[in-house]
Short mmCIF file of C-alpha atoms in Angstrom, two decimals:
data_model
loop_
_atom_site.label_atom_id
_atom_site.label_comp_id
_atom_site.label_asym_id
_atom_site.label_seq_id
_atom_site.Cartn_x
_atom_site.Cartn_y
_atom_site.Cartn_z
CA UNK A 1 29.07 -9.68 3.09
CA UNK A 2 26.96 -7.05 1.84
CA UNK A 3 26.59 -3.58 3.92
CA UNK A 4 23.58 -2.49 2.55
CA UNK A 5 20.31 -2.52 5.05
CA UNK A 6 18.07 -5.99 4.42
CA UNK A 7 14.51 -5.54 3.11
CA UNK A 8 11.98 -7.22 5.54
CA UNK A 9 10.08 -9.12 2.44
CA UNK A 10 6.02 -9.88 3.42
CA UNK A 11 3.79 -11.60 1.32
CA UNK A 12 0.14 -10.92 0.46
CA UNK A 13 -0.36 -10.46 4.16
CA UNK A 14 -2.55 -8.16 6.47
CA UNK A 15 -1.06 -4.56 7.84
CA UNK A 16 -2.02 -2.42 10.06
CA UNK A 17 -1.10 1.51 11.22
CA UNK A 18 -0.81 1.91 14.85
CA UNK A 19 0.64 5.02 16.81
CA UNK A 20 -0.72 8.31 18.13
CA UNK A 21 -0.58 9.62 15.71
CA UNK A 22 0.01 7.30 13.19
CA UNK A 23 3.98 6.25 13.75
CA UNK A 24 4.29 2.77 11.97
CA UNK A 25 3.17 0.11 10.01
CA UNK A 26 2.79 -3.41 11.48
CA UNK A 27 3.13 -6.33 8.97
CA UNK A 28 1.37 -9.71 9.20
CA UNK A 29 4.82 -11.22 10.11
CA UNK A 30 5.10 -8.54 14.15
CA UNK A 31 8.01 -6.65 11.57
CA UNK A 32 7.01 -2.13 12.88
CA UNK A 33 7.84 -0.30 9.60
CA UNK A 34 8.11 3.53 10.76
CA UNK A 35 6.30 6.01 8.92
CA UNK A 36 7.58 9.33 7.76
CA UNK A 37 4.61 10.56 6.28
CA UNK A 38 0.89 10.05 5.25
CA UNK A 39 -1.34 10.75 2.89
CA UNK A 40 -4.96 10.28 3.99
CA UNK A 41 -6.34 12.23 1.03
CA UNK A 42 -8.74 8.82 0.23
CA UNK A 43 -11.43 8.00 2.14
CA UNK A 44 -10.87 3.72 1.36
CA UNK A 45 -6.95 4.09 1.48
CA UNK A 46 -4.36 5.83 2.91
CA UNK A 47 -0.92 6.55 0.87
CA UNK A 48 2.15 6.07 3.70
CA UNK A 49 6.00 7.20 3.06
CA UNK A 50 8.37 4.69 4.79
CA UNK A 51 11.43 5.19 6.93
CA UNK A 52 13.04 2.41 5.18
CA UNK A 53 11.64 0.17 1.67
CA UNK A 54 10.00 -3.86 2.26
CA UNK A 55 9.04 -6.04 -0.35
CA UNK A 56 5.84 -7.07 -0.87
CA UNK A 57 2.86 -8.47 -2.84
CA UNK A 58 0.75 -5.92 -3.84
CA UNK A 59 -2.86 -6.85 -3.03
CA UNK A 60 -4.31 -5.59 -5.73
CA UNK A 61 -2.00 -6.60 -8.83
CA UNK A 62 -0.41 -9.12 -6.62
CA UNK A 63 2.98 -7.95 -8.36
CA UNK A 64 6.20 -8.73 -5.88
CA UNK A 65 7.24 -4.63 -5.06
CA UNK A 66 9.90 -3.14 -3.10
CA UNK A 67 9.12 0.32 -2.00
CA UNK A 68 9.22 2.79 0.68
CA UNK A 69 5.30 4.32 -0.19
CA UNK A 70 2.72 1.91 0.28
CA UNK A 71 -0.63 2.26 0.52
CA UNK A 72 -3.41 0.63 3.19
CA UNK A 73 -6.71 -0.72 1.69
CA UNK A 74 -8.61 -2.09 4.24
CA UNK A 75 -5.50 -3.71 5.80
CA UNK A 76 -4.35 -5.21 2.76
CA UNK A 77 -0.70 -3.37 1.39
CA UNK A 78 -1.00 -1.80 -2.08
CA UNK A 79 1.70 -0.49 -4.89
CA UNK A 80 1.86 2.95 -5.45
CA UNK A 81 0.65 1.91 -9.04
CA UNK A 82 -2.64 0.12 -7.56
CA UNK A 83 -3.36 3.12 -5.49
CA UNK A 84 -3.41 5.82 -8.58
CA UNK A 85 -5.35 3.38 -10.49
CA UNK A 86 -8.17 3.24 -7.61
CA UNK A 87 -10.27 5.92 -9.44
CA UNK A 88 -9.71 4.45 -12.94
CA UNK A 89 -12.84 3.25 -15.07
CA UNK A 90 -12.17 0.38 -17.54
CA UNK A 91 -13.82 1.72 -20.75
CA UNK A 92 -15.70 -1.37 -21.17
CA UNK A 93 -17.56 -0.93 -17.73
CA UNK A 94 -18.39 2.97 -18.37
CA UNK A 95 -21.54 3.73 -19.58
CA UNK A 96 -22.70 4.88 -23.24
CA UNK A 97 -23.67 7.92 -23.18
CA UNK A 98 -25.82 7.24 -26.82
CA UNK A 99 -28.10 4.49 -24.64
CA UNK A 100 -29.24 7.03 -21.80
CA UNK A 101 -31.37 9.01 -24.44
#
């Protein structure tokens, strides 16, 4: 029998942040992850640090993760990867600079 603590796993499931202020994450599944920190530096996500890791399917990449800083996008969980990569531009959708002459 292993000692170490079990990670709640939830799949591609809503979340929510509830607390004054913000104390903990509820998952889809009624499972209160507490938070230790956030990081509402976005105005379409926050970035949260965990008391403790969960598994999960990252909304965005849809990649199974286990981690203890998540991010909230419009109630859908996110990697830490996903969340950097909000701001990023594919280079095919950016615009050409030679056609705006």
């Amino acid at each position: 029998m292993s000692m170490a603590p079990q990670i709640p796993p939830v799949g591609i499931d809503r979340a929510h942040v509830v607390g004054e202020p913000n104390h903990r994450i509820m998952l889809a599944d009624g499972t209160a992850v507490g938070i230790l920190t956030s990081y509402p530096v976005r105005p379409d996500a926050d970035l949260h640090s965990l008391a403790e890791a969960i598994e999960f399917h990252c909304a965005q990449c849809h990649e199974h993760c286990e981690a203890t800083l998540v991010a909230v996008r419009d109630g859908w969980l996110l990697c830490p990867a996903c969340y950097a990569a909000l701001d990023t531009v594919a280079p095919s959708s950016a615009p050409d600079a030679r056609s705006a002459a």
